[in-house]
Amino acid sequence: MEHANPPRRKAPRFITIGEIMLRLTPPNYGKIRVANTFEASYGGSEANIALALANLGVDSTFFSVVPNNSLGKSAVRMLRSNDVHCTPVILSTPEETPTHRLGTYYLETGYGIWPSKVTYDRRHSAFSEYDFSRLDAGALLEGFDWLHLSGITPALSPSCADFVLDCLRAARDRDMTVSFDGNFRSQLWTWEEARDFCTRCLPYVDVLLGIEPYHLWRDEADHGKGDWKDGLPLQPGYEQQNEVFRRFAERYPNLRCIARHVRYAHSGSENSLKAYMWYQGRTFESKLFTFHILDRVGGGDAFASGLIYAQMHEYEPMDMVNFAVASSVIKHTIRGDGNITDDVESIRNLMDMNYDIKR
C-alpha cells in the first residue's frame, strides 16, 4: 500500500524595515563620562527582531540603508552571521546620503538602584537622509508573507514616514500579515506627533504590539470626551486591559491580535514581566516571570519576535503569550541588543518554568 505524505505548510517569509545602529557600551556597568573604553555591537528594533527570528529558523530578511563604508558593512556582516538575509540592504554613496554615517547610540547599563540610560547620536544617519521616494515599496515586498514595522522609523525623517505608509499600503495590496510596534522614542519626536502618525497606521495592521502611542478616542467627533486609555495604569489589572483591547478591536476590526507586556521594576537589575494578549475575541494573561537582568535593551523586541514566531507556528493562545514573555525574559540574560537564542525548546522550557539542566 502506498502512503502519501501530508502536504507541508509553506514556511512564511518575513521582512522588516528599519535602521541598524552602532552600539557603544562602557564595560562593567561603567559611566560614559569616565569611560575610556567601549564595547561595540550593533542593534536597532527591527534588526533585533529579524535576528531573533532568523536564529529560530524563520526565513528572515532585513531592509535598511547603511553607508558604504566599514561600519555599514560591519553591521550587515553581523546580521548575515545570524542567518538574516540582507540582499535588499542599500549601501549608500555620499551623493545619496551626504553626511554618510551610521547612526550610533551609547548605553550605560543599569545596576541595582540606578536604571540603564541611552544617549542617541543618530541625526543625519544614512537611513534618515536617504530619499525613499526613489524606491518601489511593492517591489521590495514581493514574495514575502509577513511585514514588521515600528514607530521608530517614521520619527527619523519625513521621507521615512512616507515610506512606512507606502509599505503598509503595499502590504495590504499583497494580503501580507502586518505587525506593528509603536515603540515611542521621546528623543526622536513628541508624544502627540507619535500618536497622530501611528494612529494612521492602525487600519493596515493585523498584529499590534503595545497599546501606545495611538489615539483611541471615546468619541471621534468630540475629542474632549477623552481617550479610552486615559487613566489606565502602567500595570493594569485583567479587566482594565480587557476593556482597552476590546475598544481597539471594535474601532479596528482588522486587528486579529493585540499584545503588550507589563513590567514590574523591583530595581535596575531585577524585574518581573507578564503580558496580556487579545486574540480570537478573548484576552489572555501570561504567567509572571521574575529574573535578574544582564542587558535589558531589546527586551521588547524579543517579546515581539516571540509572539510573531508563535503565531507563525500556530501555537495555542496561552502558549503564544507565554512564549513571547519567555523570549523577552531570556533576552534580558544575553548581552547585546538581539536575542541570539537558537533553541526553541529552551524558550518553551522557560515558558513552562522548567529550569532543569538539559543533558
CSV table of C-alpha atoms in Angstrom, one decimal:
chain,number,residue,atom,x,y,z
A,1,MET,CA,0.0,0.0,0.0
A,2,GLU,CA,1.3,3.4,-0.9
A,3,HIS,CA,1.2,6.2,1.7
A,4,ALA,CA,1.1,9.8,0.6
A,5,ASN,CA,3.0,12.3,2.8
A,6,PRO,CA,0.7,15.1,4.1
A,7,PRO,CA,1.3,18.4,2.3
A,8,ARG,CA,3.8,20.6,4.1
A,9,ARG,CA,2.6,24.0,5.1
A,10,LYS,CA,4.6,26.7,3.3
A,11,ALA,CA,7.0,28.4,5.7
A,12,PRO,CA,6.3,32.1,5.8
A,13,ARG,CA,8.9,34.6,4.6
A,14,PHE,CA,9.4,37.5,6.9
A,15,ILE,CA,10.7,41.0,6.2
A,16,THR,CA,11.3,44.1,8.4
A,17,ILE,CA,12.4,47.6,7.6
A,18,GLY,CA,14.3,50.0,9.9
A,19,GLU,CA,17.6,51.4,11.0
A,20,ILE,CA,20.5,49.5,12.4
A,21,MET,CA,22.9,51.4,14.6
A,22,LEU,CA,26.3,51.0,16.2
A,23,ARG,CA,26.0,50.5,20.0
A,24,LEU,CA,28.8,51.6,22.3
A,25,THR,CA,28.7,50.5,25.9
A,26,PRO,CA,31.2,51.1,28.7
A,27,PRO,CA,32.2,47.7,30.2
A,28,ASN,CA,31.4,46.5,33.7
A,29,TYR,CA,28.4,48.9,34.2
A,30,GLY,CA,30.7,51.9,33.7
A,31,LYS,CA,29.5,55.5,33.2
A,32,ILE,CA,30.1,57.2,29.9
A,33,ARG,CA,31.6,60.4,31.4
A,34,VAL,CA,34.5,58.5,32.8
A,35,ALA,CA,34.8,55.7,30.3
A,36,ASN,CA,38.0,55.3,28.2
A,37,THR,CA,36.9,52.0,26.5
A,38,PHE,CA,33.6,50.9,24.9
A,39,GLU,CA,32.3,47.6,23.8
A,40,ALA,CA,31.0,47.8,20.2
A,41,SER,CA,28.0,45.9,18.9
A,42,TYR,CA,25.0,46.6,16.6
A,43,GLY,CA,21.3,46.9,17.1
A,44,GLY,CA,18.0,48.5,16.4
A,45,SER,CA,14.4,47.4,17.0
A,46,GLU,CA,13.7,45.9,13.6
A,47,ALA,CA,17.1,44.4,13.1
A,48,ASN,CA,16.8,42.8,16.6
A,49,ILE,CA,13.5,41.1,15.5
A,50,ALA,CA,14.9,39.9,12.2
A,51,LEU,CA,17.9,38.5,14.0
A,52,ALA,CA,15.8,36.7,16.7
A,53,LEU,CA,13.5,35.1,14.1
A,54,ALA,CA,16.4,34.0,11.9
A,55,ASN,CA,18.1,32.3,14.9
A,56,LEU,CA,14.8,30.4,15.5
A,57,GLY,CA,14.8,29.2,11.9
A,58,VAL,CA,12.4,31.7,10.2
A,59,ASP,CA,13.3,32.9,6.7
A,60,SER,CA,14.0,36.4,7.8
A,61,THR,CA,15.0,39.5,5.7
A,62,PHE,CA,16.1,42.9,6.8
A,63,PHE,CA,15.9,46.1,4.7
A,64,SER,CA,17.9,49.2,5.6
A,65,VAL,CA,20.2,51.9,4.3
A,66,VAL,CA,23.7,52.0,5.6
A,67,PRO,CA,26.8,54.0,4.4
A,68,ASN,CA,29.1,52.2,2.0
A,69,ASN,CA,32.0,52.1,4.5
A,70,SER,CA,33.5,49.8,7.0
A,71,LEU,CA,30.9,50.5,9.7
A,72,GLY,CA,27.9,49.9,7.4
A,73,LYS,CA,29.4,46.7,6.0
A,74,SER,CA,30.2,45.5,9.5
A,75,ALA,CA,26.6,46.0,10.6
A,76,VAL,CA,25.4,44.0,7.6
A,77,ARG,CA,28.0,41.3,8.3
A,78,MET,CA,26.7,40.9,11.8
A,79,LEU,CA,23.2,40.3,10.6
A,80,ARG,CA,24.3,37.9,7.9
A,81,SER,CA,26.3,35.9,10.5
A,82,ASN,CA,23.0,35.4,12.3
A,83,ASP,CA,21.3,34.0,9.1
A,84,VAL,CA,19.4,37.2,8.3
A,85,HIS,CA,19.0,37.8,4.6
A,86,CYS,CA,20.4,41.3,3.8
A,87,THR,CA,20.2,41.3,-0.1
A,88,PRO,CA,17.8,44.4,-0.2
A,89,VAL,CA,20.1,46.5,2.1
A,90,ILE,CA,21.3,49.6,0.3
A,91,LEU,CA,25.0,50.6,0.8
A,92,SER,CA,24.6,54.3,0.1
A,93,THR,CA,27.0,56.7,-1.6
A,94,PRO,CA,28.0,60.1,-0.2
A,95,GLU,CA,25.9,61.6,-3.0
A,96,GLU,CA,22.8,59.7,-1.8
A,97,THR,CA,23.4,60.3,1.9
A,98,PRO,CA,25.6,63.4,2.2
A,99,THR,CA,26.6,63.0,5.9
A,100,HIS,CA,27.3,59.4,5.1
A,101,ARG,CA,27.3,57.9,8.6
A,102,LEU,CA,25.9,55.0,10.6
A,103,GLY,CA,23.6,56.0,13.5
A,104,THR,CA,25.1,55.4,16.9
A,105,TYR,CA,23.8,55.1,20.4
A,106,TYR,CA,25.6,54.9,23.8
A,107,LEU,CA,24.3,52.7,26.5
A,108,GLU,CA,25.0,52.9,30.2
A,109,THR,CA,23.9,49.6,31.7
A,110,GLY,CA,21.9,50.0,34.9
A,111,TYR,CA,22.6,48.1,38.1
A,112,GLY,CA,20.8,47.9,41.4
A,113,ILE,CA,19.1,51.2,42.2
A,114,TRP,CA,20.0,53.1,39.0
A,115,PRO,CA,18.5,52.3,35.6
A,116,SER,CA,20.0,52.0,32.2
A,117,LYS,CA,20.4,55.1,30.1
A,118,VAL,CA,20.6,55.6,26.3
A,119,THR,CA,22.2,58.6,24.6
A,120,TYR,CA,21.5,58.8,20.8
A,121,ASP,CA,23.8,60.1,18.2
A,122,ARG,CA,21.7,59.2,15.1
A,123,ARG,CA,20.9,62.5,13.4
A,124,HIS,CA,21.8,62.7,9.7
A,125,SER,CA,22.4,58.9,9.5
A,126,ALA,CA,22.4,57.3,6.1
A,127,PHE,CA,18.9,55.8,6.8
A,128,SER,CA,17.4,59.1,7.8
A,129,GLU,CA,18.9,61.0,4.8
A,130,TYR,CA,18.0,58.6,2.1
A,131,ASP,CA,15.3,59.6,-0.4
A,132,PHE,CA,12.8,56.7,-0.2
A,133,SER,CA,10.6,58.2,-2.9
A,134,ARG,CA,13.1,56.5,-5.3
A,135,LEU,CA,12.0,53.0,-4.1
A,136,ASP,CA,9.1,50.9,-5.1
A,137,ALA,CA,7.6,49.5,-1.9
A,138,GLY,CA,5.6,46.9,-3.8
A,139,ALA,CA,8.7,45.5,-5.5
A,140,LEU,CA,10.6,45.4,-2.2
A,141,LEU,CA,7.8,43.3,-0.5
A,142,GLU,CA,7.2,41.0,-3.4
A,143,GLY,CA,7.3,37.3,-2.4
A,144,PHE,CA,7.1,38.0,1.4
A,145,ASP,CA,4.3,36.9,3.7
A,146,TRP,CA,4.9,39.0,6.8
A,147,LEU,CA,6.0,42.6,7.2
A,148,HIS,CA,7.0,44.1,10.5
A,149,LEU,CA,7.4,47.9,11.1
A,150,SER,CA,7.8,50.1,14.1
A,151,GLY,CA,7.0,53.7,15.2
A,152,ILE,CA,10.7,54.4,15.4
A,153,THR,CA,11.3,54.6,11.6
A,154,PRO,CA,8.7,57.3,10.8
A,155,ALA,CA,10.2,59.5,13.5
A,156,LEU,CA,13.5,59.7,11.7
A,157,SER,CA,12.5,61.9,8.7
A,158,PRO,CA,9.5,62.8,6.6
A,159,SER,CA,10.8,60.5,3.8
A,160,CYS,CA,10.9,57.6,6.3
A,161,ALA,CA,7.4,58.4,7.4
A,162,ASP,CA,6.1,58.4,3.9
A,163,PHE,CA,7.9,55.2,3.1
A,164,VAL,CA,6.3,53.4,6.1
A,165,LEU,CA,2.8,54.3,4.8
A,166,ASP,CA,3.8,53.2,1.3
A,167,CYS,CA,4.9,49.9,2.7
A,168,LEU,CA,1.7,49.4,4.7
A,169,ARG,CA,-0.4,50.1,1.7
A,170,ALA,CA,1.7,47.7,-0.5
A,171,ALA,CA,1.5,45.0,2.2
A,172,ARG,CA,-2.3,45.3,2.3
A,173,ASP,CA,-2.5,45.1,-1.5
A,174,ARG,CA,-0.5,41.8,-1.3
A,175,ASP,CA,-2.5,40.4,1.5
A,176,MET,CA,0.5,40.2,3.8
A,177,THR,CA,0.3,39.9,7.6
A,178,VAL,CA,1.5,43.1,9.1
A,179,SER,CA,2.8,43.5,12.7
A,180,PHE,CA,3.5,47.0,14.1
A,181,ASP,CA,5.1,48.1,17.4
A,182,GLY,CA,4.6,51.8,18.3
A,183,ASN,CA,7.9,51.9,20.2
A,184,PHE,CA,7.7,55.6,21.2
A,185,ARG,CA,11.1,57.3,21.5
A,186,SER,CA,10.9,60.7,23.2
A,187,GLN,CA,14.3,61.8,21.9
A,188,LEU,CA,13.0,61.5,18.3
A,189,TRP,CA,9.6,63.1,18.3
A,190,THR,CA,6.8,64.4,20.6
A,191,TRP,CA,4.1,62.2,22.2
A,192,GLU,CA,1.4,63.9,20.1
A,193,GLU,CA,3.4,63.6,16.8
A,194,ALA,CA,3.8,59.9,17.5
A,195,ARG,CA,0.2,59.3,18.4
A,196,ASP,CA,-1.0,61.2,15.3
A,197,PHE,CA,1.2,59.2,12.9
A,198,CYS,CA,0.9,55.8,14.5
A,199,THR,CA,-2.9,56.0,14.6
A,200,ARG,CA,-2.8,56.5,10.8
A,201,CYS,CA,-1.1,53.1,10.6
A,202,LEU,CA,-3.7,51.1,12.5
A,203,PRO,CA,-6.1,50.3,9.7
A,204,TYR,CA,-3.3,48.4,7.9
A,205,VAL,CA,-2.2,46.3,11.0
A,206,ASP,CA,-3.0,42.7,11.8
A,207,VAL,CA,-0.8,42.2,14.9
A,208,LEU,CA,-0.4,45.2,17.2
A,209,LEU,CA,2.5,45.2,19.8
A,210,GLY,CA,1.7,47.6,22.6
A,211,ILE,CA,-1.2,50.0,23.1
A,212,GLU,CA,0.6,53.3,22.7
A,213,PRO,CA,1.2,55.7,21.1
A,214,TYR,CA,-2.2,55.8,19.5
A,215,HIS,CA,-5.4,57.8,19.7
A,216,LEU,CA,-8.4,55.7,20.8
A,217,TRP,CA,-11.0,58.5,21.2
A,218,ARG,CA,-14.2,57.7,23.1
A,219,ASP,CA,-15.9,59.9,20.6
A,220,GLU,CA,-14.2,60.7,17.2
A,221,ALA,CA,-16.4,63.8,16.8
A,222,ASP,CA,-15.6,65.1,20.3
A,223,HIS,CA,-12.1,64.6,21.5
A,224,GLY,CA,-12.9,66.4,24.7
A,225,LYS,CA,-14.5,63.2,25.9
A,226,GLY,CA,-11.0,61.7,26.2
A,227,ASP,CA,-9.3,58.6,25.2
A,228,TRP,CA,-10.3,55.1,26.3
A,229,LYS,CA,-6.7,54.6,27.6
A,230,ASP,CA,-6.9,57.7,29.9
A,231,GLY,CA,-6.2,56.7,33.5
A,232,LEU,CA,-5.0,53.2,32.6
A,233,PRO,CA,-2.2,52.4,35.0
A,234,LEU,CA,1.2,51.2,33.8
A,235,GLN,CA,0.4,47.8,35.5
A,236,PRO,CA,-3.3,47.3,34.7
A,237,GLY,CA,-5.4,44.5,36.0
A,238,TYR,CA,-7.1,42.0,33.7
A,239,GLU,CA,-10.4,43.8,33.5
A,240,GLN,CA,-8.8,47.2,32.8
A,241,GLN,CA,-6.7,45.7,30.0
A,242,ASN,CA,-9.5,43.7,28.5
A,243,GLU,CA,-11.6,46.9,28.2
A,244,VAL,CA,-8.9,48.7,26.2
A,245,PHE,CA,-8.3,45.7,24.0
A,246,ARG,CA,-12.0,45.4,23.3
A,247,ARG,CA,-12.2,49.1,22.3
A,248,PHE,CA,-9.2,48.7,19.9
A,249,ALA,CA,-10.9,45.7,18.3
A,250,GLU,CA,-14.2,47.5,17.9
A,251,ARG,CA,-12.6,50.5,16.3
A,252,TYR,CA,-10.2,48.5,14.1
A,253,PRO,CA,-11.7,45.1,13.2
A,254,ASN,CA,-8.7,44.4,11.0
A,255,LEU,CA,-6.7,43.7,14.3
A,256,ARG,CA,-6.5,40.0,14.8
A,257,CYS,CA,-4.1,40.1,17.7
A,258,ILE,CA,-3.1,42.8,20.3
A,259,ALA,CA,-0.4,42.1,22.8
A,260,ARG,CA,1.6,44.1,25.4
A,261,HIS,CA,4.0,43.2,28.1
A,262,VAL,CA,3.8,44.7,31.6
A,263,ARG,CA,7.0,45.3,33.6
A,264,TYR,CA,7.5,45.5,37.3
A,265,ALA,CA,10.9,47.1,38.1
A,266,HIS,CA,12.0,46.0,41.5
A,267,SER,CA,15.4,47.5,40.9
A,268,GLY,CA,17.7,48.3,37.9
A,269,SER,CA,18.8,44.7,38.0
A,270,GLU,CA,15.7,42.7,39.0
A,271,ASN,CA,12.4,42.9,37.1
A,272,SER,CA,9.2,40.9,36.7
A,273,LEU,CA,7.4,40.6,33.4
A,274,LYS,CA,4.0,39.3,32.3
A,275,ALA,CA,1.8,40.0,29.2
A,276,TYR,CA,-1.7,40.4,28.0
A,277,MET,CA,-2.9,39.3,24.6
A,278,TRP,CA,-6.2,39.8,22.8
A,279,TYR,CA,-6.8,37.0,20.3
A,280,GLN,CA,-9.9,35.4,18.9
A,281,GLY,CA,-12.2,37.7,20.9
A,282,ARG,CA,-10.6,37.0,24.3
A,283,THR,CA,-7.9,38.5,26.5
A,284,PHE,CA,-5.3,36.0,27.7
A,285,GLU,CA,-2.9,36.7,30.6
A,286,SER,CA,0.6,35.1,30.8
A,287,LYS,CA,2.5,33.8,33.7
A,288,LEU,CA,4.6,36.2,35.8
A,289,PHE,CA,8.3,35.8,35.4
A,290,THR,CA,10.8,37.3,37.9
A,291,PHE,CA,14.5,37.5,36.9
A,292,HIS,CA,17.8,39.2,37.2
A,293,ILE,CA,19.0,41.5,34.3
A,294,LEU,CA,22.2,41.3,32.4
A,295,ASP,CA,21.1,43.5,29.5
A,296,ARG,CA,17.6,45.0,29.2
A,297,VAL,CA,17.9,46.6,25.8
A,298,GLY,CA,16.0,44.7,23.2
A,299,GLY,CA,13.6,43.0,25.6
A,300,GLY,CA,10.6,44.4,23.9
A,301,ASP,CA,11.9,43.3,20.5
A,302,ALA,CA,12.4,39.8,21.9
A,303,PHE,CA,8.8,39.8,23.1
A,304,ALA,CA,7.6,40.9,19.6
A,305,SER,CA,9.7,38.2,17.9
A,306,GLY,CA,8.5,35.6,20.3
A,307,LEU,CA,4.9,36.5,19.5
A,308,ILE,CA,5.5,36.5,15.8
A,309,TYR,CA,7.2,33.1,15.9
A,310,ALA,CA,4.4,31.6,18.0
A,311,GLN,CA,1.8,33.0,15.6
A,312,MET,CA,3.6,31.7,12.5
A,313,HIS,CA,3.7,28.3,14.1
A,314,GLU,CA,0.1,28.4,15.2
A,315,TYR,CA,0.6,27.9,18.9
A,316,GLU,CA,-2.4,27.8,21.2
A,317,PRO,CA,-3.2,31.3,22.6
A,318,MET,CA,-1.9,30.7,26.1
A,319,ASP,CA,1.3,29.2,24.6
A,320,MET,CA,1.6,32.3,22.3
A,321,VAL,CA,1.6,34.8,25.1
A,322,ASN,CA,3.8,32.7,27.4
A,323,PHE,CA,6.3,32.0,24.6
A,324,ALA,CA,6.5,35.8,23.9
A,325,VAL,CA,7.2,36.7,27.5
A,326,ALA,CA,9.7,33.8,27.9
A,327,SER,CA,11.5,35.1,24.8
A,328,SER,CA,11.8,38.5,26.4
A,329,VAL,CA,13.0,37.1,29.7
A,330,ILE,CA,15.7,35.1,28.1
A,331,LYS,CA,16.9,38.2,26.1
A,332,HIS,CA,17.4,40.0,29.4
A,333,THR,CA,20.1,37.5,30.3
A,334,ILE,CA,22.0,38.0,27.0
A,335,ARG,CA,24.5,40.8,26.2
A,336,GLY,CA,23.7,42.9,23.2
A,337,ASP,CA,20.5,44.1,21.5
A,338,GLY,CA,19.4,40.8,19.9
A,339,ASN,CA,18.0,37.6,21.2
A,340,ILE,CA,20.5,35.1,19.8
A,341,THR,CA,18.7,32.1,21.3
A,342,ASP,CA,18.6,29.4,18.6
A,343,ASP,CA,16.9,26.7,20.6
A,344,VAL,CA,13.1,26.9,20.6
A,345,GLU,CA,13.0,24.2,23.4
A,346,SER,CA,14.9,26.4,25.8
A,347,ILE,CA,12.3,29.1,25.4
A,348,ARG,CA,9.5,26.6,25.8
A,349,ASN,CA,11.1,25.1,28.9
A,350,LEU,CA,11.3,28.6,30.4
A,351,MET,CA,7.7,29.2,29.3
A,352,ASP,CA,6.7,26.1,31.3
A,353,MET,CA,9.0,27.3,34.2
A,354,ASN,CA,11.2,24.2,33.8
A,355,TYR,CA,14.7,25.1,34.9
A,356,ASP,CA,16.3,21.6,35.0
A,357,ILE,CA,19.6,21.1,33.3
A,358,LYS,CA,19.4,19.6,29.8
A,359,ARG,CA,21.7,16.7,29.1
